[in-house]
Every structure is written in structure tokens, then in C-alpha cells.
CSV table of C-alpha atoms in Angstrom, one decimal:
chain,number,residue,atom,x,y,z
Q,1,MET,CA,6.0,-14.3,-2.7
Q,2,GLN,CA,8.6,-14.0,0.4
Q,3,ASN,CA,10.0,-16.6,1.7
Q,4,HIS,CA,9.2,-16.7,5.4
Q,5,ALA,CA,13.3,-16.2,5.7
Q,6,ASN,CA,12.5,-12.5,4.6
Q,7,HIS,CA,9.5,-12.2,6.1
Q,8,GLU,CA,11.6,-12.1,10.1
Q,9,ALA,CA,13.9,-9.9,9.1
Q,10,LEU,CA,11.3,-7.5,8.2
Q,11,PRO,CA,11.1,-4.6,11.0
Q,12,PRO,CA,8.1,-4.5,13.4
Q,13,LYS,CA,5.0,-3.2,12.5
Q,14,THR,CA,4.5,0.9,13.2
Q,15,CYS,CA,0.8,0.4,13.0
Q,16,SER,CA,-1.9,-2.4,12.9
Q,17,ILE,CA,-3.6,-3.5,9.5
Q,18,GLU,CA,-7.1,-2.5,10.8
Q,19,ARG,CA,-5.2,1.5,9.6
Q,20,LEU,CA,-3.8,0.7,6.1
Q,21,VAL,CA,-6.4,1.3,3.9
Q,22,THR,CA,-9.2,4.2,5.3
Q,23,LEU,CA,-10.0,7.0,2.6
Q,24,PRO,CA,-13.8,6.1,1.9
Q,25,GLU,CA,-12.2,6.2,-1.7
Q,26,ASP,CA,-9.3,4.3,-1.4
Q,27,VAL,CA,-12.2,1.6,0.6
Q,28,GLU,CA,-14.2,2.3,-2.5
Q,29,LYS,CA,-11.3,1.3,-5.4
Q,30,VAL,CA,-10.1,-1.9,-3.6
Q,31,LEU,CA,-13.9,-3.1,-3.7
Q,32,ALA,CA,-13.7,-2.4,-7.1
Q,33,GLY,CA,-11.2,-4.1,-7.6
Q,34,ARG,CA,-9.4,-1.3,-9.1
Q,35,LYS,CA,-6.2,-0.9,-6.1
Q,36,THR,CA,-3.8,-3.3,-5.2
Q,37,ALA,CA,-0.9,-2.0,-3.4
Q,38,THR,CA,-0.7,0.9,-0.6
Q,39,ARG,CA,2.3,2.8,0.6
Q,40,ARG,CA,3.1,4.4,4.1
Q,41,ASN,CA,5.6,5.1,5.8
Q,42,GLY,CA,5.6,2.3,7.9
Q,43,ARG,CA,4.2,-0.9,7.9
Q,44,TYR,CA,1.7,-1.5,9.4
Q,45,ALA,CA,0.8,-5.4,8.0
Q,46,ASP,CA,2.8,-8.7,7.9
Q,47,VAL,CA,2.5,-11.2,5.1
Q,48,GLY,CA,-0.6,-13.2,5.2
Q,49,GLU,CA,-2.3,-10.6,7.6
Q,50,VAL,CA,-6.3,-10.0,6.7
Q,51,MET,CA,-7.8,-6.6,5.7
Q,52,THR,CA,-11.1,-6.8,6.5
Q,53,LEU,CA,-13.0,-3.4,4.3
Q,54,LYS,CA,-17.0,-3.8,4.4
Q,55,GLY,CA,-17.3,-7.1,5.4
Q,56,ARG,CA,-14.8,-8.5,2.1
Q,57,ASP,CA,-11.4,-10.0,3.1
Q,58,PHE,CA,-8.2,-9.2,1.5
Q,59,VAL,CA,-4.8,-10.8,2.5
Q,60,VAL,CA,-1.8,-8.9,2.0
Q,61,GLU,CA,0.4,-11.6,-0.2
Q,62,GLN,CA,3.9,-9.0,-0.1
Q,63,VAL,CA,5.2,-6.2,2.1
Q,64,TYR,CA,9.0,-5.0,1.6
Q,65,SER,CA,10.5,-1.1,1.1
Q,66,GLN,CA,10.9,1.5,-2.0
Q,67,THR,CA,11.5,4.4,-2.3
Q,68,LEU,CA,9.2,7.2,-3.7
Q,69,GLY,CA,11.6,7.6,-6.9
Q,70,ASP,CA,11.8,3.5,-8.3
Q,71,LEU,CA,7.8,4.4,-8.3
Q,72,THR,CA,6.4,3.2,-11.9
Q,73,GLU,CA,3.4,3.9,-13.8
Q,74,GLU,CA,2.5,0.3,-13.5
Q,75,GLN,CA,3.4,0.4,-9.4
Q,76,ALA,CA,1.2,3.7,-9.2
Q,77,GLN,CA,-1.5,2.1,-11.4
Q,78,GLN,CA,-1.7,-0.4,-8.3
Q,79,GLU,CA,-2.7,2.7,-6.2
Q,80,GLY,CA,-5.8,3.0,-8.0
Q,81,TYR,CA,-4.6,6.0,-10.1
Q,82,ASN,CA,-4.2,6.5,-14.0
Q,83,SER,CA,-0.6,7.5,-13.4
Q,84,LEU,CA,2.1,8.3,-11.6
Q,85,GLU,CA,1.5,12.1,-10.8
Q,86,GLU,CA,-2.3,11.8,-10.5
Q,87,TYR,CA,-0.7,9.2,-7.4
Q,88,LYS,CA,1.9,12.1,-7.0
Q,89,GLN,CA,-0.2,14.8,-6.7
Q,90,SER,CA,-3.5,12.8,-4.5
Q,91,ILE,CA,-0.7,11.7,-1.5
Q,92,LEU,CA,0.7,15.8,-2.3
Q,93,SER,CA,-2.9,16.8,-1.3
Q,94,ILE,CA,-3.6,14.5,2.0
Q,95,HIS,CA,-0.2,15.1,3.1
Q,96,PRO,CA,-0.3,18.8,3.2
Q,97,GLY,CA,3.4,20.5,3.1
Q,98,MET,CA,4.4,17.2,2.4
Q,99,ARG,CA,7.2,17.0,0.0
Q,100,TRP,CA,7.9,14.9,-2.8
Q,101,VAL,CA,11.4,13.6,-2.5
Q,102,PRO,CA,13.0,10.7,-4.1
Q,103,ALA,CA,14.7,8.9,-1.6
Q,104,MET,CA,12.0,9.3,1.1
Q,105,ARG,CA,11.7,5.0,2.0
Q,106,VAL,CA,7.9,3.6,2.1
Q,107,TRP,CA,6.6,0.3,3.1
Q,108,VAL,CA,4.7,-1.2,0.4
Q,109,HIS,CA,2.0,-3.9,1.2
Q,110,GLU,CA,0.5,-5.2,-2.0
Q,111,PHE,CA,-3.5,-7.2,-1.6
Q,112,ASN,CA,-5.9,-9.3,-2.8
Q,113,PRO,CA,-9.2,-11.1,-2.0
Q,114,VAL,CA,-9.3,-13.6,-0.8
Q,115,GLN,CA,-11.0,-15.9,-2.1
Q,116,LYS,CA,-13.7,-18.3,-0.9
């Protein structure tokens, strides 16, 4: 868990948390517990913010920057994919014309269900 000082050092959000997970298949992966992270080209949430999907709440636990080249097999599985290659092919199919550039920086948003 990041401390508050690190949290303040993050740049401003570029989008709202409502846009963090929008693809229907990704929503289903989150609801099924198979997706606990999402990567975006901007910062969509602050630590502690809550995302609501189909009436269920998920709290953002961590937000940090990472390069695509640093992405691990385990992190691809957190994204809801069986392998890094499967994740890579999915991202490229969602964004036609995009190239997989290992040096490209993305924002990682890790989240968990809110415990009632």
C-alpha cells in the first residue's frame, strides 16, 4: 500500500474512475475475480477511490507507472489473461495500429472487492 506522501506525488488524473474498466468482457472478469488490475495510458483513479461495476464496489489499492517491457506473466494474469502473450495480443486487437513498445509507460491500477 502506498503511503500518502507518494500518493500526493502522482500527477493529476487524466480520466475518471468510471472509465477504468468498460469493456464488457473485462467487467465480467472483474466480477468473477479473474481481473484485479488494469493498465491505462493515463491515470484514471486515486488510491482509495471506489469503482462500481453492476452494483458491486471495488477499491483501488495501488496506482503506479510501469513500462510495457516490465510487465510480467503474473501481472498479465492479474489483468485476466492466461499469459503475457495473450494479454499483448488482446491489447493490440483493441487498439488497431498500436505497436507494442516495451519502453511505453502505462499506469497500473490494482483493485479489490470492497469488503462489506
